[in-house]
Amino acid sequence: MFISLSIDLLYKDYNFDQKFSWSTTSESGLGITASGVKFDELFIGDIRVQHKSGRNTVDVTIDCDSKVSTAVTFDEVVPGLKTSFGFKVPDQKSGKLDLQYLHDRFALNSTIGLTSAPVIELATTIGTNELAVGAEVGFDSTSASVTKYNSGVSYTKDDFSAALQMADKGETLRASYIHLFSPSSAVAAEVTHRLKTKENYFTIGSSHALDPSTTLKTRFSNSGKAGLLCRHEWRPKSYVTLSAEYDPKVVSSPSRFGVAVALSP
C-alpha cells in the first residue's frame, strides 16, 4: 500500500524519549545494530544481527526480554518476487509468510500467518509513477471476520504529491499534500475527517535544510500542539536529533523533549 510523502515530513524522526542506536556493517555482509529507548524509568533495547549473501538475507533480533525474532528473505525467487519467512521464539503462533511481487505497473503484498487458523493480509497497488490506486484488507479465519480494509489514491508530480485515503474500515477519510519548493525546502498538510463523529483534524508542517548536514522541521495541529525537530549529521551516517513539542491542553507538563543519537563507524 502506498504511503504519502507528507506523512514522513509530518511525523518521521519526531521522538520525545531518549533513544540511542549503534550500527556497523562488515565487508562480508554482516551487519550489527544495537538500540535502546528510555522513557520515564523504563528502558527497552534490542540487538539486531543481519547477514546478506547474494539475494538472501537472514535477520535476527534479540530484545531485552530474551525474545528472539527471526526473518529469512529470498529476493527474486522468480523475477519480481520476494519471499520472507519470519517467526518469534518462544511464541509458537508467530510464524508468518510474506510474499511481495513488484512490476512496473503493479505491486502485490500478502502476509499469511502460519497457524491452523491464520490471519491473512493482502495489499495491492496499481498505477504509474504519477497516478496510483491501492487497497488493503485483513481477514481473521478464526472468527471469519474482516480485521481491516483501507483504500486510497495518490497523484505525484516533480514538485508535489497528493493522496486521499479511506481508512479504519471506512470510518476515517484522510487527505494529505506535500509541496517541494526546492531540494532543501518543503511544506505538507494532512486533514482527517471522522465520518461517525463528524470530527475534523489537521496538521501542517515544514522541512528545511539549513545546510547539507542539518535539517529543521516544524509542525502545528488544530488542537494547538506545536512541534520542532532539528537533525544534524555530525559525521557520515551518524545523527543527533533533538525534538520538542508543546501541547496547551496538558496542564501539568505541556512541553516534551527528546533526543536520539544514531552512530555508525
Short mmCIF file of C-alpha atoms in Angstrom, two decimals:
data_model
loop_
_atom_site.label_atom_id
_atom_site.label_comp_id
_atom_site.label_asym_id
_atom_site.label_seq_id
_atom_site.Cartn_x
_atom_site.Cartn_y
_atom_site.Cartn_z
CA MET A 1 0.00 0.00 0.00
CA PHE A 2 1.48 3.35 -0.99
CA ILE A 3 2.26 5.93 1.68
CA SER A 4 2.15 9.67 1.04
CA LEU A 5 5.48 11.51 1.34
CA SER A 6 3.77 14.09 3.55
CA ILE A 7 3.46 11.52 6.35
CA ASP A 8 7.25 11.33 6.61
CA LEU A 9 7.60 15.11 6.74
CA LEU A 10 4.95 15.50 9.44
CA TYR A 11 5.80 12.56 11.72
CA LYS A 12 9.07 10.81 10.86
CA ASP A 13 12.00 11.21 13.34
CA TYR A 14 9.92 13.05 15.94
CA ASN A 15 10.82 11.46 19.28
CA PHE A 16 10.10 12.55 22.85
CA ASP A 17 12.12 9.93 24.72
CA GLN A 18 15.82 9.16 24.91
CA LYS A 19 16.94 6.93 22.03
CA PHE A 20 20.33 5.55 21.12
CA SER A 21 21.44 3.25 18.33
CA TRP A 22 24.79 1.97 17.07
CA SER A 23 25.29 0.05 13.86
CA THR A 24 28.18 -1.37 11.85
CA THR A 25 28.49 -3.46 8.69
CA SER A 26 31.40 -5.67 7.65
CA GLU A 27 32.65 -6.27 4.11
CA SER A 28 31.28 -9.83 4.27
CA GLY A 29 27.70 -8.52 4.55
CA LEU A 30 27.28 -8.94 8.33
CA GLY A 31 25.52 -6.01 10.00
CA ILE A 32 25.01 -5.44 13.74
CA THR A 33 22.69 -2.83 15.26
CA ALA A 34 22.20 -2.19 18.99
CA SER A 35 19.42 0.21 20.01
CA GLY A 36 17.68 1.32 23.17
CA VAL A 37 14.89 3.65 24.27
CA LYS A 38 14.45 5.13 27.75
CA PHE A 39 11.14 6.72 28.71
CA ASP A 40 10.33 7.62 32.30
CA GLU A 41 12.13 4.92 34.33
CA LEU A 42 11.74 2.15 31.76
CA PHE A 43 14.46 1.07 29.32
CA ILE A 44 13.79 -1.10 26.26
CA GLY A 45 16.55 -2.31 23.98
CA ASP A 46 17.44 -4.91 21.39
CA ILE A 47 20.32 -6.22 19.31
CA ARG A 48 19.83 -6.95 15.61
CA VAL A 49 22.14 -9.09 13.50
CA GLN A 50 21.68 -9.17 9.74
CA HIS A 51 23.62 -11.16 7.17
CA LYS A 52 23.28 -10.72 3.40
CA SER A 53 24.52 -13.32 0.97
CA GLY A 54 23.70 -12.60 -2.64
CA ARG A 55 19.92 -12.11 -2.81
CA ASN A 56 19.24 -13.83 0.52
CA THR A 57 19.06 -12.13 3.91
CA VAL A 58 18.90 -13.55 7.44
CA ASP A 59 17.74 -11.12 10.13
CA VAL A 60 17.81 -11.99 13.86
CA THR A 61 16.71 -9.61 16.66
CA ILE A 62 17.06 -10.28 20.42
CA ASP A 63 15.23 -7.91 22.77
CA CYS A 64 15.75 -7.19 26.47
CA ASP A 65 13.14 -9.84 27.40
CA SER A 66 15.25 -12.52 25.69
CA LYS A 67 12.71 -12.91 22.89
CA VAL A 68 14.20 -13.80 19.51
CA SER A 69 12.69 -12.66 16.20
CA THR A 70 13.99 -14.23 13.00
CA ALA A 71 13.27 -13.38 9.37
CA VAL A 72 14.69 -15.09 6.29
CA THR A 73 14.21 -13.29 2.96
CA PHE A 74 14.71 -14.69 -0.54
CA ASP A 75 14.78 -11.94 -3.17
CA GLU A 76 13.99 -12.58 -6.84
CA VAL A 77 12.98 -16.24 -6.38
CA VAL A 78 11.33 -15.56 -9.71
CA PRO A 79 11.58 -12.16 -11.44
CA GLY A 80 9.83 -9.54 -9.29
CA LEU A 81 9.01 -11.88 -6.37
CA LYS A 82 10.39 -11.51 -2.84
CA THR A 83 9.61 -14.15 -0.21
CA SER A 84 10.13 -13.76 3.54
CA PHE A 85 9.56 -16.22 6.38
CA GLY A 86 9.55 -14.99 9.97
CA PHE A 87 8.89 -16.26 13.48
CA LYS A 88 9.47 -15.40 17.13
CA VAL A 89 10.79 -17.60 19.94
CA PRO A 90 9.19 -18.76 22.21
CA ASP A 91 5.89 -17.71 20.55
CA GLN A 92 4.86 -20.79 18.56
CA LYS A 93 1.99 -18.97 16.84
CA SER A 94 4.09 -16.09 15.50
CA GLY A 95 5.22 -17.69 12.24
CA LYS A 96 4.23 -15.83 9.08
CA LEU A 97 4.96 -15.89 5.37
CA ASP A 98 5.30 -12.67 3.34
CA LEU A 99 5.10 -12.60 -0.43
CA GLN A 100 5.84 -9.42 -2.37
CA TYR A 101 5.56 -9.08 -6.13
CA LEU A 102 6.64 -5.92 -7.93
CA HIS A 103 6.00 -4.99 -11.55
CA ASP A 104 6.28 -1.74 -13.49
CA ARG A 105 2.56 -1.00 -13.09
CA PHE A 106 1.53 -3.38 -10.31
CA ALA A 107 2.53 -4.33 -6.76
CA LEU A 108 1.09 -7.08 -4.56
CA ASN A 109 1.96 -7.89 -0.97
CA SER A 110 0.46 -10.69 1.13
CA THR A 111 1.05 -11.84 4.69
CA ILE A 112 -0.17 -15.24 5.88
CA GLY A 113 0.04 -16.44 9.47
CA LEU A 114 1.47 -19.95 9.71
CA THR A 115 -1.15 -21.39 12.07
CA SER A 116 -4.11 -23.71 11.68
CA ALA A 117 -6.40 -20.64 11.60
CA PRO A 118 -4.26 -17.89 10.11
CA VAL A 119 -4.71 -14.15 9.80
CA ILE A 120 -4.35 -13.18 6.14
CA GLU A 121 -3.50 -9.69 4.90
CA LEU A 122 -3.42 -8.58 1.28
CA ALA A 123 -2.39 -5.24 -0.21
CA THR A 124 -2.18 -4.19 -3.83
CA THR A 125 -1.31 -1.04 -5.77
CA ILE A 126 -1.91 -0.37 -9.47
CA GLY A 127 -0.76 2.66 -11.41
CA THR A 128 2.11 4.66 -12.81
CA ASN A 129 4.78 6.94 -11.36
CA GLU A 130 2.18 9.72 -11.35
CA LEU A 131 -1.18 8.11 -10.54
CA ALA A 132 -1.65 5.08 -8.27
CA VAL A 133 -4.66 3.36 -6.69
CA GLY A 134 -4.31 0.92 -3.82
CA ALA A 135 -6.26 -1.14 -1.30
CA GLU A 136 -5.53 -3.50 1.60
CA VAL A 137 -7.66 -5.98 3.52
CA GLY A 138 -7.12 -8.25 6.53
CA PHE A 139 -9.09 -11.42 7.32
CA ASP A 140 -9.09 -13.47 10.54
CA SER A 141 -10.01 -17.06 9.68
CA THR A 142 -10.62 -17.91 13.36
CA SER A 143 -13.54 -15.53 13.75
CA ALA A 144 -14.28 -15.35 9.99
CA SER A 145 -14.16 -11.56 10.24
CA VAL A 146 -12.51 -8.76 8.34
CA THR A 147 -9.90 -7.13 10.59
CA LYS A 148 -9.15 -4.14 8.37
CA TYR A 149 -9.79 -2.65 4.97
CA ASN A 150 -8.32 0.56 3.60
CA SER A 151 -8.14 2.12 0.16
CA GLY A 152 -6.60 5.19 -1.40
CA VAL A 153 -5.38 7.07 -4.43
CA SER A 154 -2.27 9.23 -4.92
CA TYR A 155 -1.07 11.66 -7.55
CA THR A 156 2.59 12.68 -7.80
CA LYS A 157 4.45 15.22 -9.91
CA ASP A 158 8.01 16.52 -9.74
CA ASP A 159 7.23 19.23 -7.17
CA PHE A 160 4.18 17.92 -5.29
CA SER A 161 2.32 14.82 -4.17
CA ALA A 162 -1.30 14.43 -3.01
CA ALA A 163 -3.12 11.42 -1.56
CA LEU A 164 -6.65 10.58 -0.44
CA GLN A 165 -7.21 7.56 1.82
CA MET A 166 -10.23 5.80 3.29
CA ALA A 167 -9.03 4.08 6.49
CA ASP A 168 -10.25 2.38 9.68
CA LYS A 169 -12.81 0.21 7.87
CA GLY A 170 -14.31 3.21 6.13
CA GLU A 171 -14.63 5.32 9.28
CA THR A 172 -11.83 7.77 8.52
CA LEU A 173 -11.21 9.92 5.47
CA ARG A 174 -7.69 11.34 5.25
CA ALA A 175 -6.21 13.74 2.68
CA SER A 176 -2.53 14.72 2.55
CA TYR A 177 -0.41 17.00 0.41
CA ILE A 178 3.29 17.86 0.14
CA HIS A 179 4.86 20.60 -1.96
CA LEU A 180 8.58 20.81 -2.75
CA PHE A 181 9.75 24.40 -3.20
CA SER A 182 13.35 23.28 -3.70
CA PRO A 183 15.51 20.23 -2.96
CA SER A 184 16.00 21.66 0.54
CA SER A 185 12.53 23.05 1.44
CA ALA A 186 9.05 21.55 1.58
CA VAL A 187 5.68 22.02 3.27
CA ALA A 188 3.00 19.39 3.98
CA ALA A 189 -0.54 19.20 5.30
CA GLU A 190 -2.85 16.43 6.45
CA VAL A 191 -6.61 16.67 7.06
CA THR A 192 -8.54 13.88 8.80
CA HIS A 193 -12.33 13.56 8.98
CA ARG A 194 -14.06 11.02 11.26
CA LEU A 195 -17.24 10.04 9.46
CA LYS A 196 -19.11 8.77 12.53
CA THR A 197 -18.32 11.61 14.92
CA LYS A 198 -18.04 14.34 12.25
CA GLU A 199 -14.77 15.46 13.86
CA ASN A 200 -12.06 17.15 11.82
CA TYR A 201 -8.33 17.35 12.47
CA PHE A 202 -5.49 18.91 10.55
CA THR A 203 -1.72 19.09 10.82
CA ILE A 204 0.63 21.30 8.81
CA GLY A 205 4.39 21.15 8.77
CA SER A 206 7.57 22.23 7.03
CA SER A 207 11.06 20.94 6.42
CA HIS A 208 14.13 22.99 5.53
CA ALA A 209 17.78 22.01 5.14
CA LEU A 210 19.84 24.69 6.88
CA ASP A 211 22.98 23.20 5.34
CA PRO A 212 23.94 19.80 3.83
CA SER A 213 24.19 18.30 7.33
CA THR A 214 21.33 19.95 9.27
CA THR A 215 17.56 19.72 8.76
CA LEU A 216 14.94 21.70 10.66
CA LYS A 217 11.30 20.55 10.77
CA THR A 218 8.19 22.14 12.30
CA ARG A 219 4.56 21.07 12.64
CA PHE A 220 1.34 22.51 14.06
CA SER A 221 -2.10 20.94 14.61
CA ASN A 222 -5.56 22.42 15.06
CA SER A 223 -5.50 21.42 18.74
CA GLY A 224 -2.74 23.95 19.32
CA LYS A 225 0.01 21.34 19.58
CA ALA A 226 3.30 22.54 18.09
CA GLY A 227 6.44 20.53 17.35
CA LEU A 228 10.04 21.32 16.43
CA LEU A 229 12.80 18.98 15.26
CA CYS A 230 16.47 19.51 14.43
CA ARG A 231 18.50 16.68 12.87
CA HIS A 232 22.27 17.01 12.40
CA GLU A 233 24.61 14.59 10.65
CA TRP A 234 27.83 15.28 12.54
CA ARG A 235 29.71 12.56 10.63
CA PRO A 236 28.71 10.26 7.73
CA LYS A 237 25.68 8.13 8.73
CA SER A 238 25.82 9.38 12.35
CA TYR A 239 22.98 11.62 13.52
CA VAL A 240 21.83 13.62 16.52
CA THR A 241 18.14 14.51 16.55
CA LEU A 242 16.51 16.91 19.03
CA SER A 243 12.71 17.09 19.28
CA ALA A 244 10.38 19.34 21.24
CA GLU A 245 6.59 19.61 21.46
CA TYR A 246 4.20 21.94 23.22
CA ASP A 247 0.63 20.85 23.96
CA PRO A 248 -1.53 23.58 25.59
CA LYS A 249 -4.17 21.01 26.60
CA VAL A 250 -1.77 19.28 29.00
CA VAL A 251 -1.82 21.38 32.16
CA SER A 252 0.72 19.50 34.30
CA SER A 253 3.52 19.26 31.71
CA PRO A 254 2.68 20.90 28.39
CA SER A 255 6.21 20.62 26.99
CA ARG A 256 8.00 17.44 25.92
CA PHE A 257 11.61 16.99 24.81
CA GLY A 258 13.51 14.10 23.28
CA VAL A 259 16.94 13.23 21.95
CA ALA A 260 18.02 10.46 19.58
CA VAL A 261 21.60 9.51 18.78
CA ALA A 262 22.47 7.17 15.92
CA LEU A 263 26.12 6.15 15.47
CA SER A 264 27.78 4.34 12.58
CA PRO A 265 31.58 3.80 12.37
#
